[in-house]
Amino acid sequence: MKAVYFDRHGDLEVLKYGDVPDPVPGPGEVLLRVRAAACNFNDIWARQGLPRVELPMPHVSGSDAAGEIVELGPGVTNVAVGDEVIVHAVRACRVCKACLSGQEVFCRGMRIWGFQTGPYDGSYAQFAKVQVQQVAPKPKHLSWTDAAAVSTSLVSVWRMLVTRARTQPGETVLVWGASGGTGSFALQLLRVLGARPIAVTSSREKAAFCEQMGAEHVLLQGEHDVHAEVRRLTDNRGVDIVFDHVGETVWPISIECLRWGGRMVICGATEGFTPQIDLRYLWNKQLSFLGSHIGTHEEWRDSLKLVEQRKLHPPVTRVYPLSELVQAQAAMEERRLMGKLAIDCA
Ligand SMILES: NC(=O)c1ccc[n+]([C@@H]2O[C@H](COP(=O)([O-])OP(=O)(O)OC[C@H]3O[C@@H](n4cnc5c(N)ncnc54)[C@H](OP(=O)(O)O)[C@@H]3O)[C@@H](O)[C@H]2O)c1
Ligand SMILES: [Zn+2]
């Protein structure tokens, strides 16, 4: 089958489009004909490599997919060939205590499909195998490319805002990196939850996009003093919640922007893992720091209900053919994207 793969870490030139072995579904797995995939920043981490993280090579990335089931592995009975499905990126052992209690994100064997799995095991390919527990019916009203874009970013945002931060109606939330995949779903979900998102983004074009996604206010990095604006917009009180995946460069500002008793929820650190923090703020302001990592199957299904109800929309702004995945990764890496980028694998 055709796929995009790499066999060593590096810049964009390590990505190759070519023939790789067809996947074979094992027990409890299904084989999908991938119609579409969607991009996540973990694709960039996988290709560049991360300190102390060993990834299987050769590597096919891609943690989001929509497609048709074309073959059932041994023991699979609850889905059928021809079913149109989307994929939740969490692979897990399915038998440990964490898995059996619906907390597979705490399974010691949990792997993010298309990021930590392999060799050749992700959605940037014509075919892919996944555990049967990873699939759910494709929302009927969505195209293949839109359907591919409603899983990884959205379930991560759901876990951050609903499960971890327990966002309440009326709360103010500062959203960093607001125009990207995670950010644009956060803006939409915050509006559905009745909260008041203040977006931070990096250009005027992106600011207009953030408004479309639901931002009540948009601040421009480099142009606005984010802390001063947050004080102005919250009557000097500070925000209830900071939603972050940017990390090191924004961490000190986030701490200043939080109200006393506020909470920060974080799922990533695109701009560095080791921020400086003056610990006095932590206890004097009595702040809570909440880490969050992807989401459970149940959280995924809960978030998809809002997609089915047309309350959340896949923010796909551009579709690339599989053979041009390198262009999509360049846009992500150079911070040129808005919303989600989808890949047509048909
Ligand atoms: N642990 C988890 O479960 C989980 C889940 C999803 C994402 N993440 C992490 O969250 C981060 C964002 O992921 P994503 O898929 O939403 O990425 P994305 O779609 O590329 O969006 C990232 C956004 O962050 C902002 N940004 C700030 N500094 C940047 C930089 N140096 N390079 C590129 N973008 C920068 C940009 O928005 P503006 O221009 O608007 O500022 C960009 O659009 C990544 O670090 C990813 O690994 C973690
Ligand atoms: Zn388990």
mmCIF file of C-alpha atoms and ligand atoms in Angstrom:
data_model
loop_
_atom_site.group_PDB
_atom_site.id
_atom_site.type_symbol
_atom_site.label_atom_id
_atom_site.label_comp_id
_atom_site.label_asym_id
_atom_site.label_seq_id
_atom_site.Cartn_x
_atom_site.Cartn_y
_atom_site.Cartn_z
ATOM 1 C CA MET A 1 0.000 0.000 0.000
ATOM 2 C CA LYS A 2 1.008 3.641 -0.330
ATOM 3 C CA ALA A 3 1.946 5.480 2.865
ATOM 4 C CA VAL A 4 4.017 8.355 4.133
ATOM 5 C CA TYR A 5 6.778 7.040 6.400
ATOM 6 C CA PHE A 6 10.241 7.782 7.773
ATOM 7 C CA ASP A 7 12.998 5.510 9.028
ATOM 8 C CA ARG A 8 15.053 8.069 10.964
ATOM 9 C CA HIS A 9 14.255 11.261 12.873
ATOM 10 C CA GLY A 10 14.898 14.559 11.151
ATOM 11 C CA ASP A 11 13.494 17.502 9.197
ATOM 12 C CA LEU A 12 10.831 17.319 6.493
ATOM 13 C CA GLU A 13 13.194 15.604 4.046
ATOM 14 C CA VAL A 14 13.045 12.312 6.007
ATOM 15 C CA LEU A 15 9.366 11.905 5.011
ATOM 16 C CA LYS A 16 8.944 9.466 2.118
ATOM 17 C CA TYR A 17 5.807 8.678 0.112
ATOM 18 C CA GLY A 18 5.969 5.129 -1.193
ATOM 19 C CA ASP A 19 5.053 1.464 -0.835
ATOM 20 C CA VAL A 20 5.089 -0.212 2.582
ATOM 21 C CA PRO A 21 3.782 -3.636 3.725
ATOM 22 C CA ASP A 22 -0.019 -3.996 4.035
ATOM 23 C CA PRO A 23 -1.139 -4.214 7.687
ATOM 24 C CA VAL A 24 -2.713 -7.514 8.853
ATOM 25 C CA PRO A 25 -5.355 -7.311 11.597
ATOM 26 C CA GLY A 26 -4.510 -9.426 14.669
ATOM 27 C CA PRO A 27 -6.936 -10.805 17.275
ATOM 28 C CA GLY A 28 -9.374 -8.115 18.378
ATOM 29 C CA GLU A 29 -8.353 -5.792 15.550
ATOM 30 C CA VAL A 30 -9.995 -4.512 12.387
ATOM 31 C CA LEU A 31 -8.465 -3.443 9.103
ATOM 32 C CA LEU A 32 -9.591 -0.069 7.759
ATOM 33 C CA ARG A 33 -9.414 1.348 4.312
ATOM 34 C CA VAL A 34 -8.383 4.833 5.373
ATOM 35 C CA ARG A 35 -10.384 7.481 3.508
ATOM 36 C CA ALA A 36 -9.005 10.444 5.426
ATOM 37 C CA ALA A 37 -6.637 11.349 8.225
ATOM 38 C CA ALA A 38 -6.024 14.539 10.192
ATOM 39 C CA CYS A 39 -2.829 16.200 11.422
ATOM 40 C CA ASN A 40 -1.746 16.691 15.022
ATOM 41 C CA PHE A 41 1.391 18.260 16.403
ATOM 42 C CA ASN A 42 2.468 14.856 17.750
ATOM 43 C CA ASP A 43 3.281 14.034 14.084
ATOM 44 C CA ILE A 44 5.985 16.697 14.279
ATOM 45 C CA TRP A 45 7.316 15.361 17.596
ATOM 46 C CA ALA A 46 7.408 11.833 16.156
ATOM 47 C CA ARG A 47 9.358 12.867 13.084
ATOM 48 C CA GLN A 48 11.771 15.187 14.917
ATOM 49 C CA GLY A 49 12.246 12.806 17.841
ATOM 50 C CA LEU A 50 11.956 13.610 21.544
ATOM 51 C CA PRO A 51 14.561 13.158 24.279
ATOM 52 C CA ARG A 52 14.194 9.794 26.075
ATOM 53 C CA VAL A 53 11.348 8.679 23.751
ATOM 54 C CA GLU A 54 12.092 5.718 21.485
ATOM 55 C CA LEU A 55 9.637 5.255 18.638
ATOM 56 C CA PRO A 56 9.263 2.138 16.473
ATOM 57 C CA MET A 57 10.814 2.516 12.982
ATOM 58 C CA PRO A 58 9.979 2.640 10.140
ATOM 59 C CA HIS A 59 7.258 4.966 11.332
ATOM 60 C CA VAL A 60 3.917 5.804 9.752
ATOM 61 C CA SER A 61 2.438 8.707 11.744
ATOM 62 C CA GLY A 62 -1.201 9.796 11.935
ATOM 63 C CA SER A 63 -3.425 9.414 15.006
ATOM 64 C CA ASP A 64 -6.751 10.375 13.433
ATOM 65 C CA ALA A 65 -8.622 8.440 10.766
ATOM 66 C CA ALA A 66 -11.982 7.929 9.095
ATOM 67 C CA GLY A 67 -12.571 4.924 6.870
ATOM 68 C CA GLU A 68 -14.371 1.676 6.123
ATOM 69 C CA ILE A 69 -13.813 -1.646 7.824
ATOM 70 C CA VAL A 70 -12.567 -4.065 5.170
ATOM 71 C CA GLU A 71 -11.471 -7.057 7.272
ATOM 72 C CA LEU A 72 -12.078 -8.414 10.780
ATOM 73 C CA GLY A 73 -9.286 -9.941 12.852
ATOM 74 C CA PRO A 74 -9.907 -13.172 14.823
ATOM 75 C CA GLY A 75 -12.558 -12.835 17.550
ATOM 76 C CA VAL A 76 -14.124 -9.601 16.307
ATOM 77 C CA THR A 77 -17.914 -9.849 16.157
ATOM 78 C CA ASN A 78 -19.408 -6.502 17.157
ATOM 79 C CA VAL A 79 -18.654 -4.615 13.923
ATOM 80 C CA ALA A 80 -18.979 -5.655 10.279
ATOM 81 C CA VAL A 81 -17.118 -5.306 7.009
ATOM 82 C CA GLY A 82 -18.438 -2.164 5.324
ATOM 83 C CA ASP A 83 -19.016 -0.190 8.554
ATOM 84 C CA GLU A 84 -17.946 3.438 8.230
ATOM 85 C CA VAL A 85 -15.979 4.448 11.311
ATOM 86 C CA ILE A 86 -13.722 6.986 12.952
ATOM 87 C CA VAL A 87 -10.819 6.165 15.256
ATOM 88 C CA HIS A 88 -9.869 7.009 18.858
ATOM 89 C CA ALA A 89 -6.072 7.041 19.076
ATOM 90 C CA VAL A 90 -5.826 5.210 22.410
ATOM 91 C CA ARG A 91 -4.482 1.637 22.153
ATOM 92 C CA ALA A 92 -4.473 -0.177 25.489
ATOM 93 C CA CYS A 93 -4.229 -3.671 26.988
ATOM 94 C CA ARG A 94 -8.019 -3.760 27.679
ATOM 95 C CA VAL A 95 -7.638 -6.211 30.581
ATOM 96 C CA CYS A 96 -5.860 -4.328 33.422
ATOM 97 C CA LYS A 97 -7.719 -2.649 36.275
ATOM 98 C CA ALA A 98 -7.391 0.795 34.654
ATOM 99 C CA CYS A 99 -8.769 -0.462 31.333
ATOM 100 C CA LEU A 100 -11.626 -2.392 32.919
ATOM 101 C CA SER A 101 -12.675 0.678 34.916
ATOM 102 C CA GLY A 102 -12.802 2.843 31.782
ATOM 103 C CA GLN A 103 -9.559 4.663 32.628
ATOM 104 C CA GLU A 104 -7.455 3.246 29.794
ATOM 105 C CA VAL A 105 -5.433 6.478 29.738
ATOM 106 C CA PHE A 106 -3.793 5.104 32.921
ATOM 107 C CA CYS A 107 -3.091 1.643 31.436
ATOM 108 C CA ARG A 108 0.642 0.898 31.645
ATOM 109 C CA GLY A 109 0.394 -0.507 28.130
ATOM 110 C CA MET A 110 -1.413 2.540 26.704
ATOM 111 C CA ARG A 111 0.069 3.770 23.426
ATOM 112 C CA ILE A 112 -1.072 6.634 21.228
ATOM 113 C CA TRP A 113 -1.763 5.035 17.891
ATOM 114 C CA GLY A 114 0.220 6.587 15.030
ATOM 115 C CA PHE A 115 2.621 8.177 17.506
ATOM 116 C CA GLN A 116 3.962 5.443 19.782
ATOM 117 C CA THR A 117 2.928 2.412 17.695
ATOM 118 C CA GLY A 118 4.700 0.698 14.825
ATOM 119 C CA PRO A 119 6.488 -0.205 12.698
ATOM 120 C CA TYR A 120 4.193 1.151 9.951
ATOM 121 C CA ASP A 121 1.167 1.747 12.197
ATOM 122 C CA GLY A 122 -0.652 5.048 11.691
ATOM 123 C CA SER A 123 -3.242 6.725 9.496
ATOM 124 C CA TYR A 124 -1.048 8.310 6.796
ATOM 125 C CA ALA A 125 -1.593 5.252 4.652
ATOM 126 C CA GLN A 126 -4.193 3.584 2.457
ATOM 127 C CA PHE A 127 -4.895 0.899 5.082
ATOM 128 C CA ALA A 128 -4.517 0.712 8.855
ATOM 129 C CA LYS A 129 -5.261 -1.764 11.632
ATOM 130 C CA VAL A 130 -6.691 -0.681 14.992
ATOM 131 C CA GLN A 131 -8.201 -2.365 18.050
ATOM 132 C CA VAL A 132 -11.944 -2.797 17.681
ATOM 133 C CA GLN A 133 -12.382 -0.713 20.869
ATOM 134 C CA GLN A 134 -10.815 2.225 19.002
ATOM 135 C CA VAL A 135 -13.637 2.605 16.474
ATOM 136 C CA ALA A 136 -17.034 4.317 16.579
ATOM 137 C CA PRO A 137 -19.562 5.008 13.815
ATOM 138 C CA LYS A 138 -18.616 7.921 11.579
ATOM 139 C CA PRO A 139 -20.975 10.894 12.129
ATOM 140 C CA LYS A 140 -23.226 10.588 9.084
ATOM 141 C CA HIS A 141 -23.464 14.300 8.310
ATOM 142 C CA LEU A 142 -19.694 14.719 7.973
ATOM 143 C CA SER A 143 -17.473 14.237 4.938
ATOM 144 C CA TRP A 144 -14.571 11.794 5.312
ATOM 145 C CA THR A 145 -12.078 14.602 5.836
ATOM 146 C CA ASP A 146 -14.239 16.392 8.431
ATOM 147 C CA ALA A 147 -14.937 13.082 10.202
ATOM 148 C CA ALA A 148 -11.212 12.361 10.451
ATOM 149 C CA ALA A 149 -10.695 15.628 12.337
ATOM 150 C CA VAL A 150 -13.052 15.191 15.310
ATOM 151 C CA SER A 151 -11.160 12.771 17.535
ATOM 152 C CA THR A 152 -7.671 13.402 18.934
ATOM 153 C CA SER A 153 -7.804 17.187 19.406
ATOM 154 C CA LEU A 154 -11.403 17.182 20.577
ATOM 155 C CA VAL A 155 -11.160 14.355 23.105
ATOM 156 C CA SER A 156 -8.003 15.961 24.530
ATOM 157 C CA VAL A 157 -9.781 19.300 24.884
ATOM 158 C CA TRP A 158 -12.817 17.594 26.421
ATOM 159 C CA ARG A 159 -10.732 15.883 29.077
ATOM 160 C CA MET A 160 -8.887 19.152 29.827
ATOM 161 C CA LEU A 161 -11.942 21.372 30.161
ATOM 162 C CA VAL A 162 -14.686 19.028 31.348
ATOM 163 C CA THR A 163 -12.979 16.274 33.349
ATOM 164 C CA ARG A 164 -9.854 17.992 34.652
ATOM 165 C CA ALA A 165 -10.696 21.727 34.952
ATOM 166 C CA ARG A 166 -14.440 21.200 35.547
ATOM 167 C CA THR A 167 -15.212 24.411 33.667
ATOM 168 C CA GLN A 168 -18.348 26.170 34.916
ATOM 169 C CA PRO A 169 -20.732 28.490 33.039
ATOM 170 C CA GLY A 170 -19.608 32.108 33.230
ATOM 171 C CA GLU A 171 -15.957 31.299 33.956
ATOM 172 C CA THR A 172 -13.287 33.194 32.030
ATOM 173 C CA VAL A 173 -10.676 31.046 30.290
ATOM 174 C CA LEU A 174 -7.423 32.246 28.697
ATOM 175 C CA VAL A 175 -6.667 30.031 25.664
ATOM 176 C CA TRP A 176 -3.089 30.053 24.355
ATOM 177 C CA GLY A 177 -2.305 28.917 20.801
ATOM 178 C CA ALA A 178 -5.992 29.480 20.153
ATOM 179 C CA SER A 179 -6.031 29.177 16.360
ATOM 180 C CA GLY A 180 -4.601 25.620 16.115
ATOM 181 C CA GLY A 181 -6.345 22.265 16.294
ATOM 182 C CA THR A 182 -6.485 22.051 20.070
ATOM 183 C CA GLY A 183 -7.164 25.760 20.496
ATOM 184 C CA SER A 184 -10.021 26.021 18.006
ATOM 185 C CA PHE A 185 -11.874 23.063 19.559
ATOM 186 C CA ALA A 186 -11.289 24.609 23.002
ATOM 187 C CA LEU A 187 -12.910 27.884 21.900
ATOM 188 C CA GLN A 188 -15.938 26.030 20.528
ATOM 189 C CA LEU A 189 -16.344 23.772 23.558
ATOM 190 C CA LEU A 190 -15.983 26.665 26.019
ATOM 191 C CA ARG A 191 -18.922 28.417 24.346
ATOM 192 C CA VAL A 192 -21.026 25.245 24.561
ATOM 193 C CA LEU A 193 -20.144 25.016 28.272
ATOM 194 C CA GLY A 194 -21.256 28.636 28.754
ATOM 195 C CA ALA A 195 -17.745 29.839 29.580
ATOM 196 C CA ARG A 196 -16.049 32.991 28.264
ATOM 197 C CA PRO A 197 -12.927 32.319 26.173
ATOM 198 C CA ILE A 198 -10.175 34.920 25.799
ATOM 199 C CA ALA A 199 -8.024 33.743 22.889
ATOM 200 C CA VAL A 200 -4.339 34.494 22.380
ATOM 201 C CA THR A 201 -3.041 34.118 18.845
ATOM 202 C CA SER A 202 -0.267 35.327 16.567
ATOM 203 C CA SER A 203 -1.792 37.201 13.577
ATOM 204 C CA ARG A 204 -4.817 39.266 12.558
ATOM 205 C CA GLU A 205 -6.020 36.602 10.137
ATOM 206 C CA LYS A 206 -5.879 34.032 12.933
ATOM 207 C CA ALA A 207 -7.651 36.479 15.268
ATOM 208 C CA ALA A 208 -10.631 36.613 12.887
ATOM 209 C CA PHE A 209 -10.654 32.799 12.778
ATOM 210 C CA CYS A 210 -10.618 32.629 16.607
ATOM 211 C CA GLU A 211 -13.651 34.920 16.697
ATOM 212 C CA GLN A 212 -15.454 32.578 14.296
ATOM 213 C CA MET A 213 -14.555 29.673 16.613
ATOM 214 C CA GLY A 214 -16.180 31.458 19.564
ATOM 215 C CA ALA A 215 -13.592 33.701 21.231
ATOM 216 C CA GLU A 216 -15.209 36.526 23.202
ATOM 217 C CA HIS A 217 -11.966 38.526 23.070
ATOM 218 C CA VAL A 218 -8.809 37.959 21.049
ATOM 219 C CA LEU A 219 -5.353 39.144 22.100
ATOM 220 C CA LEU A 220 -2.439 39.332 19.674
ATOM 221 C CA GLN A 221 0.870 38.001 20.932
ATOM 222 C CA GLY A 222 3.604 40.577 20.435
ATOM 223 C CA GLU A 223 1.079 43.404 20.099
ATOM 224 C CA HIS A 224 -0.954 43.214 23.300
ATOM 225 C CA ASP A 225 0.361 43.001 26.843
ATOM 226 C CA VAL A 226 -1.561 39.798 27.636
ATOM 227 C CA HIS A 227 -1.451 40.248 31.404
ATOM 228 C CA ALA A 228 -2.588 43.904 31.246
ATOM 229 C CA GLU A 229 -5.415 43.011 28.840
ATOM 230 C CA VAL A 230 -6.557 40.105 30.995
ATOM 231 C CA ARG A 231 -6.703 42.406 34.014
ATOM 232 C CA ARG A 232 -8.702 44.940 32.034
ATOM 233 C CA LEU A 233 -11.123 42.322 30.699
ATOM 234 C CA THR A 234 -11.693 40.728 34.116
ATOM 235 C CA ASP A 235 -12.006 43.865 36.292
ATOM 236 C CA ASN A 236 -8.503 43.227 37.668
ATOM 237 C CA ARG A 237 -9.528 39.809 38.958
ATOM 238 C CA GLY A 238 -7.678 37.493 36.545
ATOM 239 C CA VAL A 239 -9.036 34.497 34.666
ATOM 240 C CA ASP A 240 -10.549 31.450 36.345
ATOM 241 C CA ILE A 241 -8.702 29.008 34.068
ATOM 242 C CA VAL A 242 -5.679 29.039 31.762
ATOM 243 C CA PHE A 243 -5.830 26.487 28.922
ATOM 244 C CA ASP A 244 -2.286 25.780 27.761
ATOM 245 C CA HIS A 245 -0.266 23.607 25.399
ATOM 246 C CA VAL A 246 2.450 26.162 24.546
ATOM 247 C CA GLY A 247 4.453 25.785 27.782
ATOM 248 C CA GLU A 248 7.733 27.402 28.703
ATOM 249 C CA THR A 249 7.426 30.771 26.937
ATOM 250 C CA VAL A 250 3.938 31.582 28.227
ATOM 251 C CA TRP A 251 4.028 29.941 31.660
ATOM 252 C CA PRO A 252 5.113 33.047 33.659
ATOM 253 C CA ILE A 253 2.385 35.154 31.999
ATOM 254 C CA SER A 254 -0.193 32.431 32.653
ATOM 255 C CA ILE A 255 0.600 32.458 36.354
ATOM 256 C CA GLU A 256 0.209 36.230 36.461
ATOM 257 C CA CYS A 257 -3.084 36.056 34.560
ATOM 258 C CA LEU A 258 -4.729 33.520 36.875
ATOM 259 C CA ARG A 259 -7.073 34.808 39.547
ATOM 260 C CA TRP A 260 -6.420 33.859 43.169
ATOM 261 C CA GLY A 261 -7.588 30.243 43.466
ATOM 262 C CA GLY A 262 -7.431 29.814 39.678
ATOM 263 C CA ARG A 263 -6.458 26.685 37.782
ATOM 264 C CA MET A 264 -4.176 25.919 34.868
ATOM 265 C CA VAL A 265 -4.801 22.930 32.636
ATOM 266 C CA ILE A 266 -2.025 21.801 30.310
ATOM 267 C CA CYS A 267 -1.636 19.005 27.747
ATOM 268 C CA GLY A 268 1.587 19.926 25.973
ATOM 269 C CA ALA A 269 4.506 22.332 25.681
ATOM 270 C CA THR A 270 5.281 23.200 22.063
ATOM 271 C CA GLU A 271 7.683 25.948 23.135
ATOM 272 C CA GLY A 272 9.689 24.140 25.809
ATOM 273 C CA PHE A 273 9.314 21.779 28.741
ATOM 274 C CA THR A 274 11.195 23.590 31.507
ATOM 275 C CA PRO A 275 9.571 26.893 32.488
ATOM 276 C CA GLN A 276 10.799 28.984 35.374
ATOM 277 C CA ILE A 277 8.273 29.398 38.129
ATOM 278 C CA ASP A 278 8.357 31.553 41.241
ATOM 279 C CA LEU A 279 6.796 29.089 43.679
ATOM 280 C CA ARG A 280 5.480 31.857 45.919
ATOM 281 C CA TYR A 281 2.697 32.470 43.400
ATOM 282 C CA LEU A 282 1.628 28.852 43.711
ATOM 283 C CA TRP A 283 0.880 28.973 47.406
ATOM 284 C CA ASN A 284 -0.020 32.625 47.855
ATOM 285 C CA LYS A 285 -2.536 32.565 45.013
ATOM 286 C CA GLN A 286 -3.491 28.959 45.902
ATOM 287 C CA LEU A 287 -3.326 27.867 42.274
ATOM 288 C CA SER A 288 -4.117 24.396 40.928
ATOM 289 C CA PHE A 289 -2.072 22.860 38.112
ATOM 290 C CA LEU A 290 -3.807 20.112 36.167
ATOM 291 C CA GLY A 291 -2.032 17.857 33.686
ATOM 292 C CA SER A 292 -4.143 16.143 31.030
ATOM 293 C CA HIS A 293 -3.329 13.564 28.390
ATOM 294 C CA ILE A 294 -5.645 12.613 25.492
ATOM 295 C CA GLY A 295 -8.920 11.098 26.828
ATOM 296 C CA THR A 296 -10.839 7.927 27.564
ATOM 297 C CA HIS A 297 -13.184 6.105 25.219
ATOM 298 C CA GLU A 298 -16.140 7.424 27.217
ATOM 299 C CA GLU A 299 -14.896 11.016 27.018
ATOM 300 C CA TRP A 300 -14.437 10.563 23.261
ATOM 301 C CA ARG A 301 -18.007 9.308 22.850
ATOM 302 C CA ASP A 302 -19.349 12.146 25.042
ATOM 303 C CA SER A 303 -17.534 14.732 22.935
ATOM 304 C CA LEU A 304 -18.820 13.138 19.724
ATOM 305 C CA LYS A 305 -22.423 13.600 20.921
ATOM 306 C CA LEU A 306 -21.892 17.359 20.585
ATOM 307 C CA VAL A 307 -20.584 16.808 17.058
ATOM 308 C CA GLU A 308 -23.686 14.717 16.232
ATOM 309 C CA GLN A 309 -25.870 17.497 17.678
ATOM 310 C CA ARG A 310 -24.059 20.006 15.405
ATOM 311 C CA LYS A 311 -22.902 22.001 18.450
ATOM 312 C CA LEU A 312 -19.230 21.397 17.634
ATOM 313 C CA HIS A 313 -17.871 21.545 14.105
ATOM 314 C CA PRO A 314 -14.663 20.102 12.689
ATOM 315 C CA PRO A 315 -12.547 23.210 12.049
ATOM 316 C CA VAL A 316 -10.912 21.822 8.896
ATOM 317 C CA THR A 317 -9.418 24.687 6.890
ATOM 318 C CA ARG A 318 -7.367 22.746 4.334
ATOM 319 C CA VAL A 319 -7.207 19.273 2.821
ATOM 320 C CA TYR A 320 -4.003 17.814 1.309
ATOM 321 C CA PRO A 321 -3.634 14.606 -0.694
ATOM 322 C CA LEU A 322 -1.614 11.907 1.111
ATOM 323 C CA SER A 323 1.270 12.387 -1.310
ATOM 324 C CA GLU A 324 1.546 16.033 -0.147
ATOM 325 C CA LEU A 325 1.547 15.412 3.596
ATOM 326 C CA VAL A 326 4.937 17.105 3.744
ATOM 327 C CA GLN A 327 3.243 20.450 2.921
ATOM 328 C CA ALA A 328 0.817 20.010 5.817
ATOM 329 C CA GLN A 329 3.658 19.243 8.220
ATOM 330 C CA ALA A 330 5.564 22.306 6.986
ATOM 331 C CA ALA A 331 2.520 24.492 7.724
ATOM 332 C CA MET A 332 2.226 23.073 11.261
ATOM 333 C CA GLU A 333 5.894 23.415 11.998
ATOM 334 C CA GLU A 334 6.018 26.994 10.691
ATOM 335 C CA ARG A 335 2.898 27.948 12.651
ATOM 336 C CA ARG A 336 1.002 28.766 9.443
ATOM 337 C CA LEU A 337 -2.055 26.577 9.998
ATOM 338 C CA MET A 338 -5.508 27.453 11.330
ATOM 339 C CA GLY A 339 -7.838 24.830 12.818
ATOM 340 C CA LYS A 340 -7.305 21.276 11.560
ATOM 341 C CA LEU A 341 -5.483 20.102 8.454
ATOM 342 C CA ALA A 342 -6.969 16.961 6.913
ATOM 343 C CA ILE A 343 -5.366 14.421 4.583
ATOM 344 C CA ASP A 344 -7.236 12.738 1.753
ATOM 345 C CA CYS A 345 -5.996 9.120 1.717
ATOM 346 C CA ALA A 346 -8.568 7.711 -0.737
HETATM 347 N N1 LIG B 1 -1.209 15.340 25.630
HETATM 348 C C1 LIG B 1 -2.220 15.393 24.804
HETATM 349 O O1 LIG B 1 -3.175 14.663 24.930
HETATM 350 C C2 LIG B 1 -2.211 16.383 23.677
HETATM 351 C C3 LIG B 1 -3.311 16.453 22.816
HETATM 352 C C4 LIG B 1 -3.319 17.403 21.787
HETATM 353 C C5 LIG B 1 -2.229 18.262 21.648
HETATM 354 N N2 LIG B 1 -1.174 18.151 22.504
HETATM 355 C C6 LIG B 1 -0.027 19.077 22.380
HETATM 356 O O2 LIG B 1 -0.537 20.391 22.245
HETATM 357 C C7 LIG B 1 0.265 21.143 21.343
HETATM 358 C C8 LIG B 1 -0.600 21.668 20.201
HETATM 359 O O3 LIG B 1 -1.048 20.580 19.416
HETATM 360 P P1 LIG B 1 -2.018 20.807 18.178
HETATM 361 O O4 LIG B 1 -2.191 19.476 17.541
HETATM 362 O O5 LIG B 1 -3.201 21.616 18.572
HETATM 363 O O6 LIG B 1 -1.084 21.709 17.236
HETATM 364 P P2 LIG B 1 -1.497 22.782 16.136
HETATM 365 O O7 LIG B 1 -2.819 22.436 15.543
HETATM 366 O O8 LIG B 1 -0.306 22.909 15.255
HETATM 367 O O9 LIG B 1 -1.683 24.108 16.963
HETATM 368 C C9 LIG B 1 -0.641 24.620 17.720
HETATM 369 C C10 LIG B 1 -0.842 26.122 17.865
HETATM 370 O O10 LIG B 1 0.005 26.556 18.927
HETATM 371 C C11 LIG B 1 0.472 27.864 18.643
HETATM 372 N N3 LIG B 1 1.943 27.869 18.789
HETATM 373 C C12 LIG B 1 2.608 28.526 19.745
HETATM 374 N N4 LIG B 1 3.914 28.363 19.618
HETATM 375 C C13 LIG B 1 4.115 27.585 18.548
HETATM 376 C C14 LIG B 1 5.263 27.078 17.907
HETATM 377 N N5 LIG B 1 6.499 27.349 18.348
HETATM 378 N N6 LIG B 1 5.103 26.293 16.821
HETATM 379 C C15 LIG B 1 3.884 26.000 16.361
HETATM 380 N N7 LIG B 1 2.737 26.453 16.934
HETATM 381 C C16 LIG B 1 2.857 27.256 18.018
HETATM 382 C C17 LIG B 1 -0.029 28.238 17.261
HETATM 383 O O11 LIG B 1 -1.233 28.982 17.438
HETATM 384 P P3 LIG B 1 -1.257 30.579 17.410
HETATM 385 O O12 LIG B 1 -0.502 30.997 16.191
HETATM 386 O O13 LIG B 1 -2.721 30.880 17.398
HETATM 387 O O14 LIG B 1 -0.598 31.027 18.683
HETATM 388 C C18 LIG B 1 -0.411 26.902 16.647
HETATM 389 O O15 LIG B 1 -1.426 27.016 15.706
HETATM 390 C C19 LIG B 1 1.394 20.214 20.902
HETATM 391 O O16 LIG B 1 2.524 20.426 21.726
HETATM 392 C C20 LIG B 1 0.798 18.831 21.124
HETATM 393 O O17 LIG B 1 1.784 17.846 21.320
HETATM 394 C C21 LIG B 1 -1.152 17.242 23.507
HETATM 395 ZN ZN ZN B 2 -4.782 -1.777 30.395
#
